[in-house]
Amino acid sequence: MILLTLGSAAFVAAGAFMLSRPEAFGIRGQIAGVLAVTVFGLFGLIGLWRIFDRKLVLRIDAQGVFDRRIADEPSHGPRSAT
């Protein structure tokens, strides 16, 4: 998750660089810069949120399997591997 956030920051910096040099990159560079800052900025915020989120993500016990990324409630009963 940390690499995702750092990679997003690098792409945001690249997009900002493209926005700061309109004469070098032209209108396509400006559009790409805006898209890079917007999309990868959002990904970076999601990455930061997931890094600092301390809630339980996966629990396996007698009540079943609980994966917070998929459902808000545990599954019903234990599941067999066969």
Short mmCIF file of N, CA, C and O in Angstrom, two decimals:
data_model
loop_
_atom_site.label_atom_id
_atom_site.label_comp_id
_atom_site.label_asym_id
_atom_site.label_seq_id
_atom_site.Cartn_x
_atom_site.Cartn_y
_atom_site.Cartn_z
N MET A 1 0.81 -1.18 0.00
CA MET A 1 0.00 0.00 0.00
C MET A 1 0.87 1.25 0.00
O MET A 1 0.50 2.26 -0.60
N ILE A 2 1.98 1.17 0.67
CA ILE A 2 2.89 2.33 0.70
C ILE A 2 3.45 2.59 -0.69
O ILE A 2 3.54 3.75 -1.12
N LEU A 3 3.78 1.53 -1.42
CA LEU A 3 4.29 1.72 -2.78
C LEU A 3 3.23 2.31 -3.70
O LEU A 3 3.54 3.13 -4.57
N LEU A 4 1.98 1.91 -3.51
CA LEU A 4 0.88 2.50 -4.29
C LEU A 4 0.79 4.00 -4.05
O LEU A 4 0.67 4.79 -4.99
N THR A 5 0.89 4.39 -2.80
CA THR A 5 0.80 5.80 -2.46
C THR A 5 2.00 6.58 -2.99
O THR A 5 1.85 7.68 -3.52
N LEU A 6 3.19 6.01 -2.87
CA LEU A 6 4.39 6.69 -3.40
C LEU A 6 4.35 6.78 -4.92
O LEU A 6 4.73 7.81 -5.50
N GLY A 7 3.89 5.72 -5.57
CA GLY A 7 3.76 5.75 -7.03
C GLY A 7 2.76 6.80 -7.47
O GLY A 7 2.97 7.52 -8.45
N SER A 8 1.65 6.90 -6.74
CA SER A 8 0.66 7.93 -7.05
C SER A 8 1.25 9.32 -6.89
O SER A 8 0.99 10.20 -7.72
N ALA A 9 2.03 9.52 -5.85
CA ALA A 9 2.67 10.82 -5.64
C ALA A 9 3.62 11.16 -6.78
O ALA A 9 3.70 12.32 -7.21
N ALA A 10 4.33 10.16 -7.29
CA ALA A 10 5.24 10.40 -8.41
C ALA A 10 4.47 10.81 -9.66
O ALA A 10 4.89 11.74 -10.38
N PHE A 11 3.34 10.17 -9.93
CA PHE A 11 2.55 10.53 -11.10
C PHE A 11 1.88 11.89 -10.93
O PHE A 11 1.72 12.63 -11.91
N VAL A 12 1.50 12.24 -9.71
CA VAL A 12 0.96 13.57 -9.46
C VAL A 12 2.04 14.62 -9.71
O VAL A 12 1.78 15.65 -10.34
N ALA A 13 3.26 14.34 -9.27
CA ALA A 13 4.36 15.27 -9.52
C ALA A 13 4.64 15.41 -11.01
O ALA A 13 4.89 16.52 -11.51
N ALA A 14 4.60 14.30 -11.74
CA ALA A 14 4.81 14.36 -13.19
C ALA A 14 3.70 15.16 -13.87
O ALA A 14 3.97 15.97 -14.77
N GLY A 15 2.47 14.98 -13.43
CA GLY A 15 1.35 15.75 -13.98
C GLY A 15 1.49 17.23 -13.67
O GLY A 15 1.22 18.08 -14.52
N ALA A 16 1.91 17.54 -12.46
CA ALA A 16 2.11 18.94 -12.08
C ALA A 16 3.24 19.56 -12.90
O ALA A 16 3.16 20.73 -13.30
N PHE A 17 4.28 18.79 -13.17
CA PHE A 17 5.37 19.28 -14.01
C PHE A 17 4.87 19.59 -15.42
O PHE A 17 5.22 20.62 -16.00
N MET A 18 4.03 18.70 -15.95
CA MET A 18 3.47 18.95 -17.28
C MET A 18 2.59 20.19 -17.29
O MET A 18 2.57 20.94 -18.28
N LEU A 19 1.88 20.42 -16.22
CA LEU A 19 1.03 21.61 -16.13
C LEU A 19 1.85 22.89 -15.99
O LEU A 19 1.42 23.95 -16.44
N SER A 20 3.02 22.78 -15.40
CA SER A 20 3.85 23.98 -15.18
C SER A 20 4.62 24.39 -16.43
O SER A 20 5.18 25.48 -16.47
N ARG A 21 4.66 23.55 -17.45
CA ARG A 21 5.39 23.84 -18.69
C ARG A 21 4.47 23.71 -19.90
O ARG A 21 4.64 22.80 -20.72
N PRO A 22 3.50 24.60 -20.06
CA PRO A 22 2.56 24.45 -21.18
C PRO A 22 3.22 24.62 -22.54
O PRO A 22 2.78 24.00 -23.51
N GLU A 23 4.28 25.41 -22.63
CA GLU A 23 4.93 25.61 -23.92
C GLU A 23 5.68 24.36 -24.38
O GLU A 23 5.85 24.14 -25.58
N ALA A 24 6.10 23.53 -23.46
CA ALA A 24 6.86 22.33 -23.81
C ALA A 24 5.95 21.15 -24.17
O ALA A 24 6.32 20.31 -24.99
N PHE A 25 4.76 21.08 -23.55
CA PHE A 25 3.92 19.90 -23.72
C PHE A 25 2.67 20.15 -24.55
O PHE A 25 2.02 19.20 -24.97
N GLY A 26 2.29 21.39 -24.75
CA GLY A 26 1.12 21.70 -25.56
C GLY A 26 -0.18 21.35 -24.87
O GLY A 26 -0.23 21.05 -23.67
N ILE A 27 -1.26 21.41 -25.64
CA ILE A 27 -2.59 21.18 -25.08
C ILE A 27 -2.77 19.73 -24.63
O ILE A 27 -3.40 19.45 -23.61
N ARG A 28 -2.20 18.78 -25.36
CA ARG A 28 -2.31 17.37 -24.95
C ARG A 28 -1.58 17.12 -23.63
O ARG A 28 -2.04 16.35 -22.79
N GLY A 29 -0.46 17.79 -23.46
CA GLY A 29 0.27 17.69 -22.19
C GLY A 29 -0.50 18.30 -21.04
O GLY A 29 -0.46 17.78 -19.92
N GLN A 30 -1.21 19.39 -21.30
CA GLN A 30 -2.03 20.01 -20.27
C GLN A 30 -3.18 19.08 -19.86
O GLN A 30 -3.45 18.93 -18.68
N ILE A 31 -3.81 18.48 -20.86
CA ILE A 31 -4.91 17.55 -20.56
C ILE A 31 -4.37 16.34 -19.79
O ILE A 31 -4.97 15.91 -18.80
N ALA A 32 -3.25 15.80 -20.24
CA ALA A 32 -2.65 14.65 -19.54
C ALA A 32 -2.24 15.04 -18.12
O ALA A 32 -2.40 14.24 -17.18
N GLY A 33 -1.73 16.24 -17.94
CA GLY A 33 -1.34 16.71 -16.60
C GLY A 33 -2.53 16.81 -15.67
O GLY A 33 -2.47 16.39 -14.51
N VAL A 34 -3.63 17.38 -16.17
CA VAL A 34 -4.83 17.49 -15.35
C VAL A 34 -5.37 16.11 -14.98
O VAL A 34 -5.73 15.86 -13.83
N LEU A 35 -5.40 15.22 -15.96
CA LEU A 35 -5.88 13.86 -15.68
C LEU A 35 -4.98 13.14 -14.69
O LEU A 35 -5.46 12.44 -13.78
N ALA A 36 -3.66 13.29 -14.85
CA ALA A 36 -2.72 12.62 -13.94
C ALA A 36 -2.88 13.13 -12.52
O ALA A 36 -2.93 12.34 -11.57
N VAL A 37 -2.96 14.44 -12.36
CA VAL A 37 -3.11 15.01 -11.02
C VAL A 37 -4.43 14.57 -10.39
O VAL A 37 -4.48 14.19 -9.22
N THR A 38 -5.49 14.57 -11.18
CA THR A 38 -6.81 14.21 -10.65
C THR A 38 -6.89 12.73 -10.28
O THR A 38 -7.23 12.38 -9.15
N VAL A 39 -6.57 11.86 -11.24
CA VAL A 39 -6.72 10.42 -11.02
C VAL A 39 -5.74 9.90 -9.98
O VAL A 39 -6.12 9.23 -9.01
N PHE A 40 -4.46 10.22 -10.16
CA PHE A 40 -3.47 9.68 -9.23
C PHE A 40 -3.52 10.39 -7.88
O PHE A 40 -3.13 9.80 -6.86
N GLY A 41 -4.03 11.62 -7.84
CA GLY A 41 -4.27 12.26 -6.55
C GLY A 41 -5.34 11.53 -5.77
O GLY A 41 -5.21 11.30 -4.56
N LEU A 42 -6.39 11.11 -6.46
CA LEU A 42 -7.44 10.33 -5.82
C LEU A 42 -6.91 8.98 -5.33
O LEU A 42 -7.17 8.56 -4.20
N PHE A 43 -6.12 8.31 -6.18
CA PHE A 43 -5.52 7.04 -5.77
C PHE A 43 -4.61 7.22 -4.55
O PHE A 43 -4.58 6.37 -3.66
N GLY A 44 -3.87 8.31 -4.52
CA GLY A 44 -3.00 8.58 -3.38
C GLY A 44 -3.78 8.79 -2.10
O GLY A 44 -3.39 8.30 -1.04
N LEU A 45 -4.90 9.50 -2.20
CA LEU A 45 -5.75 9.70 -1.02
C LEU A 45 -6.34 8.38 -0.53
O LEU A 45 -6.40 8.13 0.67
N ILE A 46 -6.76 7.54 -1.46
CA ILE A 46 -7.27 6.22 -1.08
C ILE A 46 -6.17 5.40 -0.42
O ILE A 46 -6.40 4.71 0.58
N GLY A 47 -4.96 5.46 -0.97
CA GLY A 47 -3.84 4.74 -0.38
C GLY A 47 -3.54 5.21 1.03
O GLY A 47 -3.32 4.40 1.94
N LEU A 48 -3.53 6.53 1.24
CA LEU A 48 -3.30 7.07 2.58
C LEU A 48 -4.39 6.63 3.55
O LEU A 48 -4.11 6.27 4.70
N TRP A 49 -5.64 6.66 3.07
CA TRP A 49 -6.74 6.24 3.92
C TRP A 49 -6.58 4.78 4.33
O TRP A 49 -6.78 4.42 5.49
N ARG A 50 -6.18 3.93 3.39
CA ARG A 50 -6.02 2.51 3.70
C ARG A 50 -4.81 2.24 4.57
O ARG A 50 -4.80 1.29 5.35
N ILE A 51 -3.76 3.06 4.46
CA ILE A 51 -2.59 2.88 5.32
C ILE A 51 -2.95 3.17 6.78
O ILE A 51 -2.56 2.44 7.69
N PHE A 52 -3.72 4.24 7.01
CA PHE A 52 -4.02 4.67 8.37
C PHE A 52 -5.30 4.09 8.93
O PHE A 52 -5.64 4.33 10.08
N ASP A 53 -6.03 3.30 8.16
CA ASP A 53 -7.25 2.65 8.63
C ASP A 53 -6.85 1.45 9.49
O ASP A 53 -6.22 0.52 9.02
N ARG A 54 -7.23 1.47 10.75
CA ARG A 54 -6.81 0.41 11.69
C ARG A 54 -7.91 -0.58 12.01
O ARG A 54 -7.78 -1.37 12.94
N LYS A 55 -9.01 -0.57 11.26
CA LYS A 55 -10.07 -1.53 11.52
C LYS A 55 -9.67 -2.92 11.03
O LYS A 55 -8.87 -3.06 10.12
N LEU A 56 -10.28 -3.92 11.62
CA LEU A 56 -10.05 -5.30 11.25
C LEU A 56 -10.48 -5.54 9.81
O LEU A 56 -11.57 -5.16 9.42
N VAL A 57 -9.62 -6.13 9.01
CA VAL A 57 -9.94 -6.39 7.61
C VAL A 57 -10.36 -7.84 7.41
O VAL A 57 -11.37 -8.10 6.77
N LEU A 58 -9.63 -8.79 7.96
CA LEU A 58 -9.92 -10.20 7.76
C LEU A 58 -9.94 -10.91 9.10
O LEU A 58 -9.00 -10.80 9.89
N ARG A 59 -11.03 -11.67 9.35
CA ARG A 59 -11.13 -12.45 10.57
C ARG A 59 -11.66 -13.83 10.19
O ARG A 59 -12.65 -13.96 9.48
N ILE A 60 -10.98 -14.86 10.68
CA ILE A 60 -11.41 -16.24 10.47
C ILE A 60 -11.54 -16.87 11.84
O ILE A 60 -10.57 -16.98 12.59
N ASP A 61 -12.77 -17.27 12.19
CA ASP A 61 -13.01 -17.91 13.48
C ASP A 61 -14.17 -18.89 13.35
O ASP A 61 -14.59 -19.22 12.24
N ALA A 62 -14.68 -19.36 14.48
CA ALA A 62 -15.76 -20.35 14.47
C ALA A 62 -17.05 -19.81 13.87
O ALA A 62 -17.89 -20.57 13.39
N GLN A 63 -17.21 -18.50 13.86
CA GLN A 63 -18.42 -17.90 13.29
C GLN A 63 -18.35 -17.79 11.77
O GLN A 63 -19.35 -17.51 11.13
N GLY A 64 -17.19 -17.97 11.21
CA GLY A 64 -17.05 -17.89 9.76
C GLY A 64 -15.91 -16.97 9.35
O GLY A 64 -15.05 -16.63 10.15
N VAL A 65 -15.95 -16.59 8.11
CA VAL A 65 -14.92 -15.73 7.55
C VAL A 65 -15.51 -14.34 7.37
O VAL A 65 -16.59 -14.18 6.80
N PHE A 66 -14.81 -13.34 7.88
CA PHE A 66 -15.25 -11.96 7.74
C PHE A 66 -14.16 -11.18 7.01
O PHE A 66 -13.04 -11.05 7.49
N ASP A 67 -14.50 -10.69 5.84
CA ASP A 67 -13.60 -9.84 5.06
C ASP A 67 -14.33 -8.53 4.83
O ASP A 67 -15.28 -8.45 4.07
N ARG A 68 -13.90 -7.50 5.52
CA ARG A 68 -14.58 -6.21 5.49
C ARG A 68 -14.56 -5.58 4.10
O ARG A 68 -15.40 -4.76 3.76
N ARG A 69 -13.62 -5.97 3.25
CA ARG A 69 -13.55 -5.40 1.90
C ARG A 69 -14.67 -5.93 1.02
O ARG A 69 -15.01 -5.32 0.02
N ILE A 70 -15.28 -7.07 1.40
CA ILE A 70 -16.32 -7.69 0.58
C ILE A 70 -17.71 -7.48 1.16
O ILE A 70 -18.65 -7.16 0.43
N ALA A 71 -17.88 -7.68 2.46
CA ALA A 71 -19.21 -7.61 3.06
C ALA A 71 -19.12 -6.95 4.42
O ALA A 71 -18.05 -6.90 5.04
N ASP A 72 -20.24 -6.47 4.91
CA ASP A 72 -20.29 -5.83 6.22
C ASP A 72 -20.58 -6.82 7.35
O ASP A 72 -20.47 -6.48 8.50
N GLU A 73 -20.98 -8.04 6.99
CA GLU A 73 -21.32 -9.05 7.98
C GLU A 73 -20.53 -10.32 7.72
O GLU A 73 -20.21 -10.63 6.58
N PRO A 74 -20.24 -11.10 8.80
CA PRO A 74 -19.55 -12.38 8.59
C PRO A 74 -20.42 -13.35 7.79
O PRO A 74 -21.65 -13.27 7.84
N SER A 75 -19.77 -14.26 7.09
CA SER A 75 -20.52 -15.29 6.38
C SER A 75 -21.11 -16.25 7.41
O SER A 75 -20.69 -16.32 8.55
N HIS A 76 -22.11 -17.00 7.01
CA HIS A 76 -22.83 -17.89 7.93
C HIS A 76 -22.12 -19.23 8.04
O HIS A 76 -22.08 -20.00 7.11
N GLY A 77 -21.59 -19.49 9.22
CA GLY A 77 -20.99 -20.78 9.52
C GLY A 77 -19.65 -21.00 8.88
O GLY A 77 -19.28 -20.35 7.92
N PRO A 78 -18.89 -21.94 9.48
CA PRO A 78 -17.57 -22.25 8.90
C PRO A 78 -17.72 -22.97 7.56
O PRO A 78 -18.69 -23.67 7.30
N ARG A 79 -16.77 -22.80 6.71
CA ARG A 79 -16.78 -23.43 5.39
C ARG A 79 -15.71 -24.52 5.36
O ARG A 79 -14.63 -24.36 5.90
N SER A 80 -16.02 -25.61 4.71
CA SER A 80 -15.03 -26.68 4.60
C SER A 80 -14.13 -26.43 3.40
O SER A 80 -14.53 -25.78 2.45
N ALA A 81 -12.95 -27.00 3.43
CA ALA A 81 -11.99 -26.82 2.35
C ALA A 81 -12.25 -27.79 1.21
O ALA A 81 -11.65 -27.68 0.15
N THR A 82 -13.15 -28.75 1.40
CA THR A 82 -13.40 -29.74 0.34
C THR A 82 -14.67 -29.46 -0.40
O THR A 82 -15.50 -28.74 -0.08
#
